[in-house]
Coordinates of C-alpha atoms (C1' of nucleotides) in Angstrom, one line a residue:
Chain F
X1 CA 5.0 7.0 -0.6
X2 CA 4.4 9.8 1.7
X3 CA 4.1 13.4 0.6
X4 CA 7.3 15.1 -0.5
X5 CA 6.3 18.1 0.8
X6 CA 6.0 17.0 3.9
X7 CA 9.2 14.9 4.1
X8 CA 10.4 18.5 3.0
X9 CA 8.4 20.6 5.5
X10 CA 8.5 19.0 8.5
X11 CA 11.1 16.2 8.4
X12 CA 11.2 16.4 11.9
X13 CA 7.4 15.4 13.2
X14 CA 7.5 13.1 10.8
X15 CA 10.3 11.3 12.0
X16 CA 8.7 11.2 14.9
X17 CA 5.9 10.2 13.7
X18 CA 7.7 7.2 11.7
X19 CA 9.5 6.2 15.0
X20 CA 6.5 4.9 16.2
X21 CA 6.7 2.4 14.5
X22 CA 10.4 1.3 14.8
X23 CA 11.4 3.3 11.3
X24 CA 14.5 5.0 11.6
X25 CA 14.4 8.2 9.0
X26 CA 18.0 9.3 8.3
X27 CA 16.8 13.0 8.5
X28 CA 20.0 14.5 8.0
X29 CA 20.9 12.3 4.9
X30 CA 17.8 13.6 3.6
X31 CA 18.1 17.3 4.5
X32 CA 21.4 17.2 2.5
X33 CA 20.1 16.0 -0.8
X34 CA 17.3 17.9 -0.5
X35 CA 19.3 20.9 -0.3
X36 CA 21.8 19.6 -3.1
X37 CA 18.7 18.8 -5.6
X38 CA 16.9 22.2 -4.6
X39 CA 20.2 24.1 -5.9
X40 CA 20.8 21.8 -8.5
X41 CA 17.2 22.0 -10.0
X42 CA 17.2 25.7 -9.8
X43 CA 20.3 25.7 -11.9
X44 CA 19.4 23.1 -14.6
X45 CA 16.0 24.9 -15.3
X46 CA 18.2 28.5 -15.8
X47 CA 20.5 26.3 -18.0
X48 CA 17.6 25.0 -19.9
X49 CA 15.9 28.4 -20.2
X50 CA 18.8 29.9 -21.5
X51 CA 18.9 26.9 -24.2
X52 CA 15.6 27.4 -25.3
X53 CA 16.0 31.3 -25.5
X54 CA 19.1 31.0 -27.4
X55 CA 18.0 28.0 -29.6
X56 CA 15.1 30.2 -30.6
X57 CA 17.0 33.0 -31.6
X58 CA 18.9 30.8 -34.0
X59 CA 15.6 30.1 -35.6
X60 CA 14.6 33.4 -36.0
X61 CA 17.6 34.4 -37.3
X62 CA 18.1 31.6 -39.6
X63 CA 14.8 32.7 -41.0
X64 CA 15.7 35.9 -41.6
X65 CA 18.3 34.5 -43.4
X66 CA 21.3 35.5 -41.7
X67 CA 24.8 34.0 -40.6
X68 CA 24.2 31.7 -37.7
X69 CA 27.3 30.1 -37.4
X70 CA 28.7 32.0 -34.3
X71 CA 25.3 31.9 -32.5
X72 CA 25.7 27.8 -32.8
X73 CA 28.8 27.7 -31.5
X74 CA 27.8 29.9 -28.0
X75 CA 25.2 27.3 -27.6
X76 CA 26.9 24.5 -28.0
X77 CA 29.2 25.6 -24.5
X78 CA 25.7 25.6 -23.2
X79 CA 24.9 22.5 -23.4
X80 CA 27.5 20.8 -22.5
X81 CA 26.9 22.9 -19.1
X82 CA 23.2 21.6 -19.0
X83 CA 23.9 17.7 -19.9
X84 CA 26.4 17.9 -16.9
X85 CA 23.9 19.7 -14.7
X86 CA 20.8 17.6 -15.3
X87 CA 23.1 14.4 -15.1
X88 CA 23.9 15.0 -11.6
X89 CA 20.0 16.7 -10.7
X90 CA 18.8 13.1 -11.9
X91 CA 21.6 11.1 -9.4
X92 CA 20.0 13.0 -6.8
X93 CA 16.7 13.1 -7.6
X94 CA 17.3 9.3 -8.0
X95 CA 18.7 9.0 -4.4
X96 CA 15.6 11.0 -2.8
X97 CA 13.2 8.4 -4.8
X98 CA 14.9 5.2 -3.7
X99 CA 15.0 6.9 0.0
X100 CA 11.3 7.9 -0.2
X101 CA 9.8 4.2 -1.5
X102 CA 11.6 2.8 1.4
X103 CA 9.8 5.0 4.0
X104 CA 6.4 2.9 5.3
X105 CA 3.1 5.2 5.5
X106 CA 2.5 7.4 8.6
X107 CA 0.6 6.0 11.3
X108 CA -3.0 7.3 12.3
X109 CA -3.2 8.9 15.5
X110 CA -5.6 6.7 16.3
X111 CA -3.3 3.9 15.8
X112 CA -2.0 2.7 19.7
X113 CA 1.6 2.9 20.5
X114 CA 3.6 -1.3 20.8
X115 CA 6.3 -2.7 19.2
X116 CA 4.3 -6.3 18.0
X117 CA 1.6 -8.0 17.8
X118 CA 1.5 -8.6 21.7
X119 CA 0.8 -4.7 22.0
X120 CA -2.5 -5.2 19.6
X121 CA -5.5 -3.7 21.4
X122 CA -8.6 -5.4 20.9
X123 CA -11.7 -3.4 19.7
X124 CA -14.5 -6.1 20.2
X125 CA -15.3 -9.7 20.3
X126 CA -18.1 -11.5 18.6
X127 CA -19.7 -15.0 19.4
X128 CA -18.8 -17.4 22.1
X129 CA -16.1 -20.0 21.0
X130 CA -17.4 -23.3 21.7
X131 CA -17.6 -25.5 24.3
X132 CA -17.1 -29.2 23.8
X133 CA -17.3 -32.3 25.6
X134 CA -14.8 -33.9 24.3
X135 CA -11.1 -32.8 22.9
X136 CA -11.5 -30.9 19.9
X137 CA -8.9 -31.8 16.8
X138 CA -7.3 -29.6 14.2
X139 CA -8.1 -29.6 10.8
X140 CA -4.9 -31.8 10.1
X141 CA -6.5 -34.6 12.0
X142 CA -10.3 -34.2 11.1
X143 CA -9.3 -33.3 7.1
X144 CA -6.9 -36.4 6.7
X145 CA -9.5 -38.6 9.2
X146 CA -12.1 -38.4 6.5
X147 CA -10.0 -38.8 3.8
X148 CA -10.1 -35.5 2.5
X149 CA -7.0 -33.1 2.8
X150 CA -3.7 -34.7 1.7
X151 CA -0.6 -32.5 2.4
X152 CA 1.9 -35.7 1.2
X153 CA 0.3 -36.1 -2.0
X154 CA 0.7 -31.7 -2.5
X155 CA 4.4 -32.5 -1.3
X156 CA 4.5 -34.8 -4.3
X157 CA 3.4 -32.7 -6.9
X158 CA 5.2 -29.6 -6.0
X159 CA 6.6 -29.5 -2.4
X160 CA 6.5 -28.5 1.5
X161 CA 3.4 -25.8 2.4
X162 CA 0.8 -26.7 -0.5
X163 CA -1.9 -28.7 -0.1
X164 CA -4.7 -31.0 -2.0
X165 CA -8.4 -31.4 -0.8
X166 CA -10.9 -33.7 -2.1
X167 CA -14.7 -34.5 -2.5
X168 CA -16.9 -32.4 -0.1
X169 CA -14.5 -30.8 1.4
X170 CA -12.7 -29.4 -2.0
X171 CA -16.3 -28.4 -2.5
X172 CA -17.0 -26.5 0.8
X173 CA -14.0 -24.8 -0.1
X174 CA -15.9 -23.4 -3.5
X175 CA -18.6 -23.0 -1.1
X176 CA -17.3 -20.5 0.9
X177 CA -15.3 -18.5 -2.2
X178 CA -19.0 -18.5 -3.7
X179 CA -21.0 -17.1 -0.7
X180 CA -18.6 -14.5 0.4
X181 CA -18.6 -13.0 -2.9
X182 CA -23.0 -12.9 -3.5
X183 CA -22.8 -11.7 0.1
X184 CA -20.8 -8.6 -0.9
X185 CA -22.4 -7.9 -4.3
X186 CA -25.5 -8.4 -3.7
X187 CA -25.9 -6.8 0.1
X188 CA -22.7 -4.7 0.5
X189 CA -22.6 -3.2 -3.3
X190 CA -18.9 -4.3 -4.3
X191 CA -18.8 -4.9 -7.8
X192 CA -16.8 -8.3 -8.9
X193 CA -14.0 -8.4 -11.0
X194 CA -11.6 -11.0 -12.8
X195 CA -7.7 -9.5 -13.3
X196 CA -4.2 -11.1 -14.1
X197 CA -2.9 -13.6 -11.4
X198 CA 0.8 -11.9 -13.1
X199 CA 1.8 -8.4 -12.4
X200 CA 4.7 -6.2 -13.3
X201 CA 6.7 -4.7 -11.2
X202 CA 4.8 -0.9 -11.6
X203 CA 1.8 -2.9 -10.7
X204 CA 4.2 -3.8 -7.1
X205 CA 5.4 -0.7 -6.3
X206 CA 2.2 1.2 -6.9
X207 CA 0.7 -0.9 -3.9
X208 CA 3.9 -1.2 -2.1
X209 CA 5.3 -4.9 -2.2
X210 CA 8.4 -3.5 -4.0
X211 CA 10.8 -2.5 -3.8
X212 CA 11.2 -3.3 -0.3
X213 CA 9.3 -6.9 -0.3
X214 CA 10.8 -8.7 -3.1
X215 CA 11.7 -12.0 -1.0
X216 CA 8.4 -12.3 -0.6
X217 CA 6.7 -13.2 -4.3
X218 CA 7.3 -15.7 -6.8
X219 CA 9.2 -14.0 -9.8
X220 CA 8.6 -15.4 -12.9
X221 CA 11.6 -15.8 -15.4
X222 CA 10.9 -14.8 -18.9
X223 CA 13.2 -14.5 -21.5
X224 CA 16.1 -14.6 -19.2
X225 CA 14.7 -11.4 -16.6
X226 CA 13.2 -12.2 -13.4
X227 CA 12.7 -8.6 -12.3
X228 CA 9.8 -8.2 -14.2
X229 CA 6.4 -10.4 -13.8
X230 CA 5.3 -11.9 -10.3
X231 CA 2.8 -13.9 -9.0
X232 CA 0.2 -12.2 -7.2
X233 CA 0.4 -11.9 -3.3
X234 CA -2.8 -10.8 -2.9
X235 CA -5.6 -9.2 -5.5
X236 CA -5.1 -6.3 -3.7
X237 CA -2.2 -5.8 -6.2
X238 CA -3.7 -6.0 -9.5
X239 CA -7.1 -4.6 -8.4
X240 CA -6.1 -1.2 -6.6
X241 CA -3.5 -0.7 -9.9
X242 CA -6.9 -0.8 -12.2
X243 CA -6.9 2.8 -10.9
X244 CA -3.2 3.3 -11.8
X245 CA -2.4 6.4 -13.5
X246 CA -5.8 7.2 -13.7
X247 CA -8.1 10.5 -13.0
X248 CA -11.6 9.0 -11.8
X249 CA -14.6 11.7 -12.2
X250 CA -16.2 12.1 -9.1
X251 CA -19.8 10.3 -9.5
X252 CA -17.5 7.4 -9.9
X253 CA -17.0 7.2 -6.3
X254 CA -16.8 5.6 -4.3
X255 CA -15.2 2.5 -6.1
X256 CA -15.7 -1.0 -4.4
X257 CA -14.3 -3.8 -5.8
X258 CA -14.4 -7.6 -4.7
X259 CA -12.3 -10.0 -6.6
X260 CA -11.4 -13.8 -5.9
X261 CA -7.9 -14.9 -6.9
X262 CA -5.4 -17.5 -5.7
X263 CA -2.7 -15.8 -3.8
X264 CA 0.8 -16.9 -3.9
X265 CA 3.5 -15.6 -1.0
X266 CA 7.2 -17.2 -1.0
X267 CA 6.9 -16.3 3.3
X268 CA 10.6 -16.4 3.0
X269 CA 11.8 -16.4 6.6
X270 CA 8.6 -17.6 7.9
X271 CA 10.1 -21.0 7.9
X272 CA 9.4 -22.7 11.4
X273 CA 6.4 -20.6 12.0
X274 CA 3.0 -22.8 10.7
X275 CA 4.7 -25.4 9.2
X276 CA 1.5 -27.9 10.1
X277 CA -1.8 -27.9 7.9
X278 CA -2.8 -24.8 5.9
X279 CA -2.7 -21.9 7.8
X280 CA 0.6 -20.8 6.2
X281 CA 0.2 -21.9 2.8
X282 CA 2.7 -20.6 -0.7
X283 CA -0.7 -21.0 -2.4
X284 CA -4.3 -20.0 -1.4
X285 CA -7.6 -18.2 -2.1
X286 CA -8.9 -15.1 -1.1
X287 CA -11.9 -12.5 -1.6
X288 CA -10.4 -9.6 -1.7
X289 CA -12.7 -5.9 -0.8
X290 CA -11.1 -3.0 -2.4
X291 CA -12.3 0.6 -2.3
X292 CA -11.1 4.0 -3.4
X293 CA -13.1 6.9 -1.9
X294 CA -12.5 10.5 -1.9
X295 CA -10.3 11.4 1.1
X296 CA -12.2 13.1 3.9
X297 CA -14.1 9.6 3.8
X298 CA -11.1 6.9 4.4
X299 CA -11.5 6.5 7.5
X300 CA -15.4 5.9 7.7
X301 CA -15.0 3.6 4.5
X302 CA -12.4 1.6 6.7
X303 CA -15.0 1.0 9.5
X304 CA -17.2 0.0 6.7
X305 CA -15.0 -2.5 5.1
X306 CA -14.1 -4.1 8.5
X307 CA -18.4 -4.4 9.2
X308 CA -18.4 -6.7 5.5
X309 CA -15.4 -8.5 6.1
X310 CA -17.4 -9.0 9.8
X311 CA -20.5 -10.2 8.2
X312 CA -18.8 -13.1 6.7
X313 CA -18.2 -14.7 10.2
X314 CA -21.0 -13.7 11.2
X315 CA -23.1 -15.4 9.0
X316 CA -20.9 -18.5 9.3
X317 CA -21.7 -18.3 13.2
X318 CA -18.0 -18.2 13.6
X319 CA -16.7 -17.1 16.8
X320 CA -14.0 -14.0 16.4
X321 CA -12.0 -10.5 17.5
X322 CA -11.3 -7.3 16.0
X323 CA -8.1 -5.7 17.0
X324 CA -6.2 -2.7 16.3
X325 CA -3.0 -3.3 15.4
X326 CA -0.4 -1.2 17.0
X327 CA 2.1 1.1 15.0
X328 CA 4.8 -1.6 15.3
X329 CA 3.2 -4.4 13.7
X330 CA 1.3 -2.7 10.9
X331 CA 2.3 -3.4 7.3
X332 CA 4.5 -1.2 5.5
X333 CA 1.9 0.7 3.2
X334 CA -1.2 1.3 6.0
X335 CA -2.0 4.3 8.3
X336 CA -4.5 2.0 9.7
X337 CA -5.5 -1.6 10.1
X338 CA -8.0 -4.1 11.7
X339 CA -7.3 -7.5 11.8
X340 CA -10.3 -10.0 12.2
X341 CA -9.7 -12.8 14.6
X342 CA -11.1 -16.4 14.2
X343 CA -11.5 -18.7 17.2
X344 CA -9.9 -22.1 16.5
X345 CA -10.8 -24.9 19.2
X346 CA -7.4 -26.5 17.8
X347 CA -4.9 -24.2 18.6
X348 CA -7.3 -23.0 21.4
X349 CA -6.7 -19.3 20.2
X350 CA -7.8 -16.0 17.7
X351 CA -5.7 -16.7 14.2
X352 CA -5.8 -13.7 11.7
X353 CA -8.5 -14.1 8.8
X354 CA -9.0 -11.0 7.4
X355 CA -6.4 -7.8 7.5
X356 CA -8.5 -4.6 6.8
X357 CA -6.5 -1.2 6.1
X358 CA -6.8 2.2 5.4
X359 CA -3.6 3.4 3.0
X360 CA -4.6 6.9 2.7
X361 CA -3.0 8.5 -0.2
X362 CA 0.1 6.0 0.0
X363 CA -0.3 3.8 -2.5
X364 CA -2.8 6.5 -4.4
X365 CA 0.5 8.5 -4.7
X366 CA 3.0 5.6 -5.9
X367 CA 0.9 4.7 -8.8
X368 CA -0.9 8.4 -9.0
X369 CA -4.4 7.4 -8.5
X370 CA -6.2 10.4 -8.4
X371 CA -10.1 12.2 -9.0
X372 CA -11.4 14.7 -10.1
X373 CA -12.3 17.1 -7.1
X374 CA -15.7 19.1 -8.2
X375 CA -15.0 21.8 -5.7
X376 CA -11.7 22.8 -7.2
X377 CA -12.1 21.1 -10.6
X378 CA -8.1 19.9 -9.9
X379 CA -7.0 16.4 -9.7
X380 CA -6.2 14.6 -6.5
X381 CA -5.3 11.6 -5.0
X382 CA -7.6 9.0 -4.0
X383 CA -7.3 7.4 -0.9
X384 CA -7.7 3.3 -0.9
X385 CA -8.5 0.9 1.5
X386 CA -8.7 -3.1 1.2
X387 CA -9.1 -6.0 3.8
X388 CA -9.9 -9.9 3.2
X389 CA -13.4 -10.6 2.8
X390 CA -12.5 -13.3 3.6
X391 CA -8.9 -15.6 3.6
X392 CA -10.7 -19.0 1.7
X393 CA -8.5 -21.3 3.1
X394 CA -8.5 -19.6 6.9
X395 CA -12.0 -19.6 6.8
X396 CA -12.5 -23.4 5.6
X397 CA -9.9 -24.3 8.9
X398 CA -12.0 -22.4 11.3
X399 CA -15.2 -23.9 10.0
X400 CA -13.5 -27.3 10.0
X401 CA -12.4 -27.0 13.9
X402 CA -15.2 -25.2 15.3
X403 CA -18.3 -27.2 13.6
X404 CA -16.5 -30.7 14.3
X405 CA -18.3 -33.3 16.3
X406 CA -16.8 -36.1 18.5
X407 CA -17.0 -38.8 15.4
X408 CA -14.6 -35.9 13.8
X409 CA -17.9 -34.9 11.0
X410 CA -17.7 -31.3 10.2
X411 CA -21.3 -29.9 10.5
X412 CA -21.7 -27.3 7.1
X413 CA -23.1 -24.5 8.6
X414 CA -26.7 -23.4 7.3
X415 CA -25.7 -20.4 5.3
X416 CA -23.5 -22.9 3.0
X417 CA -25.7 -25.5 2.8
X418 CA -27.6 -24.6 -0.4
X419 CA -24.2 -24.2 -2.2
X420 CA -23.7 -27.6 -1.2
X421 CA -27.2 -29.2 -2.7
X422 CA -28.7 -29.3 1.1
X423 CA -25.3 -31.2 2.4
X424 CA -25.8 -30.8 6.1
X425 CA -22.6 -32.7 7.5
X426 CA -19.2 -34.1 6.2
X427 CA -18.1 -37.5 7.0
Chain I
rG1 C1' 5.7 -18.1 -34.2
rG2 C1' 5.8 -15.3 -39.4
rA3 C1' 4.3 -10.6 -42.4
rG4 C1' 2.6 -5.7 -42.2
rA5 C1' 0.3 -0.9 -40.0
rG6 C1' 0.1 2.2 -35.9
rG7 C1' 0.5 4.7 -30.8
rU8 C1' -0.7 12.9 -30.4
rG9 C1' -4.9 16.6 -25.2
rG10 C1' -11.8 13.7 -22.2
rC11 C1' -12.9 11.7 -27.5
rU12 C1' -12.0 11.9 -33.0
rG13 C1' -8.0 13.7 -35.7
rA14 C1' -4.0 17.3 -38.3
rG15 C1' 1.0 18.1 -37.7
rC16 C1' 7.2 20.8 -43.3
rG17 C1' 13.4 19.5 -37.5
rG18 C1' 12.5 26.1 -35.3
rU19 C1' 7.3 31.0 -34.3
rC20 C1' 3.9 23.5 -31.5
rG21 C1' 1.8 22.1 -25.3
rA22 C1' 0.3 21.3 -30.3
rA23 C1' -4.7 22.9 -36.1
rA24 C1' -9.7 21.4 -36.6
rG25 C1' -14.2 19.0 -35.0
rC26 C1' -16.8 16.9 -30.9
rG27 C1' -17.5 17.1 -25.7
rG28 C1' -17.0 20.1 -21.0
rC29 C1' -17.5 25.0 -18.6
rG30 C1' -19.0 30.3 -18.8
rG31 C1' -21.8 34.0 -21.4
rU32 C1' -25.3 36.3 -25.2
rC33 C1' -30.2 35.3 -27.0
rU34 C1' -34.9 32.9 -24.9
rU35 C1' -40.8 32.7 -20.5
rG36 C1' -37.7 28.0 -20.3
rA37 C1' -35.0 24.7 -23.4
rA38 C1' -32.8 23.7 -28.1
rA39 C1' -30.3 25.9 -32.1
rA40 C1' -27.0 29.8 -33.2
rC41 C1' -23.1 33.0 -31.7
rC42 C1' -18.9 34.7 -28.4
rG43 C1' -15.4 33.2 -24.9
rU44 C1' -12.9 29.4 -22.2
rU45 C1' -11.1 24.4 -21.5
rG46 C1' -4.6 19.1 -20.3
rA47 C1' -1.1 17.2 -16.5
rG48 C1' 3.2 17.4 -13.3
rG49 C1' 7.1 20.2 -11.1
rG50 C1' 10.5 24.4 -9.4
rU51 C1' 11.0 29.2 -7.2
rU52 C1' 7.9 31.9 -3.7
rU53 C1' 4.3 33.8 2.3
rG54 C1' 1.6 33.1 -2.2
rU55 C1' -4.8 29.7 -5.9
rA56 C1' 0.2 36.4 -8.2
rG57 C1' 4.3 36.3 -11.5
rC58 C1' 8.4 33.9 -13.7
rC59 C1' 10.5 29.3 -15.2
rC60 C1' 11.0 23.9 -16.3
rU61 C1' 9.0 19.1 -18.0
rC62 C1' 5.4 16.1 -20.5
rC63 C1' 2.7 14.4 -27.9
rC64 C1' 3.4 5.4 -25.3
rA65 C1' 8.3 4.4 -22.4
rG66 C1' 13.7 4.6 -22.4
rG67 C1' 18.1 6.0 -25.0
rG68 C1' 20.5 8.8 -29.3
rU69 C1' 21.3 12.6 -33.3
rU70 C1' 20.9 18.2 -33.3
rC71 C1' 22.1 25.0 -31.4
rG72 C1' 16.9 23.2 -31.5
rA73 C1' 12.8 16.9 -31.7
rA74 C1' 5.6 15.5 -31.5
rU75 C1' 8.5 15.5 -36.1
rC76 C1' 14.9 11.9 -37.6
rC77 C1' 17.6 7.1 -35.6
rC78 C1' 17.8 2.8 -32.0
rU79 C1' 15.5 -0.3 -28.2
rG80 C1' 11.3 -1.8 -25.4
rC81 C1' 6.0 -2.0 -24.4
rC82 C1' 1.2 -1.9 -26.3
rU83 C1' -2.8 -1.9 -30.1
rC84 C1' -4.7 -3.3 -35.0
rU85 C1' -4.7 -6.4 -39.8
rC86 C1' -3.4 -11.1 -42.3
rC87 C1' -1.2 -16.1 -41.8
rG88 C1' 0.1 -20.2 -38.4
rC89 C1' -1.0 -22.5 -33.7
rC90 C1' -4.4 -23.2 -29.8
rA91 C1' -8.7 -23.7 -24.8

RNA sequence: GGAGAGGUGGCUGAGCGGUCGAAAGCGGCGGUCUUGAAAACCGUUGAGGGUUUGUAGCCCUCCCAGGGUUCGAAUCCCUGCCUCUCCGCCA
C-alpha cells in the first residue's frame, strides 16, 4: 500500500508517477470519496463526542441520584444519528481501502522507463557462456537420457507441470538447496528459518499477493471456505509476515532471513508459455533472502542482497546477467527490482533465476511492520526487501545444460562436490 | 475428536455496566543523592487516526477479532481465532 497521505497530498504526481508503469489511478474517483469520508469523519467524531459527553452526564447524574429519564431519551435521538453516520463513514472508508490495495508500489526513480520485459536494461554480465563443440541438449534430453528426470511418471501421480527426479540427480538437487543456504549463513550473516508452507489470507495481503493475485495460488478448502489458507508462492510470504504487526527495537536491525521452502504457483494464464521440462513448474524449491532494514538503508541493502544472490552463480561458475527491470514489468509490490540471468546453452539465452526487490515501506505498511526509531523514540515502518538466493530447480537446469558433455554426463561442479561424497560427474 | 480454563499496556497482573486508556509491581526514560555506580527517593512512560501551516490545542478509536445488548461495554450476550490443562489419536 502506498502512503495515504500521499495519495491524499499529491494524487496528481503520483498518478504520474503510477503511469509509468501502465497503472491507471482513477484520481477523480478518489478525490470524491476522499472528500465524502473527510466530511463524513468529521461528523461521526462530533456525533460520538457529543455521545460520550452526554452519556457521562447521565452517570453523574444518576449518581447523584437524580431523575434521568429525560436525559436518556435525548440521547437515544443521538444515536440513532451516529449508527447512521458511522455506517455510511465505514462504506466509504471501505471503498478508499479496496481502491488503495489495488494500487502497485511507486517506482524508484532510478527505475528506467519500458512497457516489458524487452525494455529491461542490463546492469552487468558475469562469466562467459560456454562454448561447445558439439550441439548442446536441454535438460529434458540430458535428465530423461540418463534415466533420471521423469515428467510422465509426475503426470501420473498428479498431473501436467510437476516433475520427479531420481538417484544423483534428486540428490544434486539437495545439493544445491544445501550449499546455497551455508553460503548465506555462514558468509553473508542471514539467519535460517523453517515457517508454515499454509498461509492465511492476512499473511497475503500483508506482502501483496492478495487481493489482486488470487488466480495465482492454490486455495485450500477447509471446512467448506476456500478464501482462507493457501499454499505458499514463495517464503517470501510467510517470512516477511514474521514481522507482521510487529514493532522491532532498533539493535534488531537489520533483520536477514534465509529460508528454504517448496513454492507452489497455479501460473494460471501462463498456459503455453514453458510447457517443456521444469522451468515453469506448479511445484518447486527455493532459498529465499529476506531482510528488513531501517529505511534510509533500502536501497544499499538491495545492492547487497543482489551481490548474495550473485555469489551463488558465481560459485557454481555459472554464466549470468543482472538487469534492471523497467517500470512496466516490475511486480506489483516493488519500487525496485534486479533480476539475475542464467545462461542456458539449451535455449541459447539468459532465463530468470533469481528476482531481487526492494518494497520500501509497501508491504511494511499492509501488515504494519514497523521499529522503533531511537532518534524520535516513535514507531515506523520498516522497509523490506527479498530476492531468490537462489530458484532450486532453475539453478539445477542451468547446471544441467551448461556442465553437459557430448556423452550427455553432467560434470558437478567443484563447489558441490563434497555435498555429493566427492561425485565428480553424473552419468 | 471429547471435557474444562483463559486471552488486559514491553512483561507480570488487578479491574463493581458510568468518574477506566485502564490499579499495582517490574522494566524503560529523566532527575535528586554519589568521586562513580548501586540502593533509595521524585517524576515520567502504549498505539493508531481526524482537524490543522502545525512535533500546539481540541477530538475520535483501540483492553484477541467480528457482531449484539445499553444513554453508556475491558466489564453482559453471540460467533470466530488463539493459548493452556486432562482424555483420545498420532509421526
Amino acid at each position: 500500500m502506498i502512503d495515504p497521505h500521499r495519495l491524499r497530498n499529491e494524487l496528481e504526481a503520483t498518478a504520474r508517477q503510477l503511469q509509468r508503469r501502465g497503472f491507471q489511478l482513477d484520481t477523480g474517483r478518489f478525490e470524491a470519496l476522499e472528500q465524502e469520508r473527510k466530511t463524513l469523519q468529521v461528523q461521526t467524531e462530533a456525533l460520538q463526542h457529543e455521545r460520550n459527553a452526554r452519556s457521562k452526564a447521565i452517570g453523574r447524574a444518576k449518581a447523584a441520584g437524580e431523575d434521568i429519564a429525560p436525559l436518556k431519551a435525548a440521547v437515544s435521538e443521538l444515536g440513532e444519528q451516529l449508527k447512521a453516520a458511522q455506517a455510511r463513514l465505514e462504506e466509504v472508508r471501505q471503498a478508499l481501502q479496496a481502491i488503495a490495495l489495488e494500487i502497485p508500489n511507486i517506482p524508484h526513480d532510478s527505475v528506467p522507463d519500458g512497457e516489458d520485459e524487452n525494455h529491461n536494461v542490463e546492469i552487468r554480465a558475469w562469466g562467459e557462456p560456454p562454448a561447445f563443440d558439439f550441439e548442446p541438449k536441454d535438460h529434458v534430453d540430458l535428465g530423461e537420457g540418463l534415466d533420471l528426470l521423469d515428467f510422465d511418471a509426475a503426470a501420473k501421480l498428479t498431473g501436467s507441470r510437476f516433475m520427479t527426479m531420481q538417484g544423483p540427480l534428486a540428490r544434486l538437487h539437495r545439493a544445491l538447496t544445501q550449499f546455497m543456504l551455508d553460503l548465506h549463513i555462514r558468509e553473508h550473516a542471514y539467519r535460517e528459518v523453517y515457517v508454515p508452507y499454509i498461509v492465511n489470507a492476512d499473511s497475503l495481503r500483508g506482502t501483496g499477493q492478495l487481493p489482486k493475485f488470487a488466480d495465482d495460488l492454490f486455495a485450500i478448502e477447509r471446512d467448506g471456505r476456500c478464501d482462507e489458507f493457501y499454499l505458499i508462492p514463495t517464503a517470501e510470504v510467510p517470512v516477511t509476515n514474521l514481522l507482521r504487526n510487529e514493532i522491532l527495537e532498533h539493535e534488531a536491525l537489520p533483520l536477514r532471513f534465509v529460508c528454504h521452502t517448496p513454492c507452489f504457483r497455479s501460473e494460471a494464464g501462463s498456459y503455453g508459455k514453458d510447457t517443456r521440462g521444469m522451468i515453469r513448474q506448479h511445484q518447486f524449491e527455493k532459498v529465499e533472502l529476506v531482510q528488513a532494514v531501517p529505511p534510509g538503508r533500502s536501497y544499499e541493502a538491495l545492492e547487497e542482497l543482489t551481490g548474495h544472490a550473485e555469489t551463488v552463480l558465481q560459485r557454481l561458475g555459472l554464466p549470468y546477467r543482472v538487469v534492471a527491470l523497467c517500470a512496466g514489468d516490475m511486480g506489483f509490490s516493488a519500487a525496485k527490482t534486479y533480476d539475475l540471468e542464467v545462461w542456458l546453452p539449451g535455449q541459447r539465452q539468459y532465463r530468470e533465476i533469481s528476482s531481487c526487490s526492494n518494497f520500501e515501506d509497501f508491504q511494511a505498511r499492509r501488515m504494519q511492520a514497523r521499529w522503533r526509531d531511537p532518534e524520535t523514540g516513535k514507531p515506523r515502518l520498516l522497509h523490506t526487501l527479498n530476492g531468490s538466493g537462489l530458484a532450486v530447480g532453475r539453478t539445477l537446469v542451468a547446471i544441467m545444460e551448461n556442465f553437459q558433455d557430448e556423452a550427455g554426463r553432467i560434470h558437478v561442479p567443484p563447489i558441490l562436490q563434497p555435498y555429493m561424497d566427492g561425485m565428480t560427474v553424473i552419468g
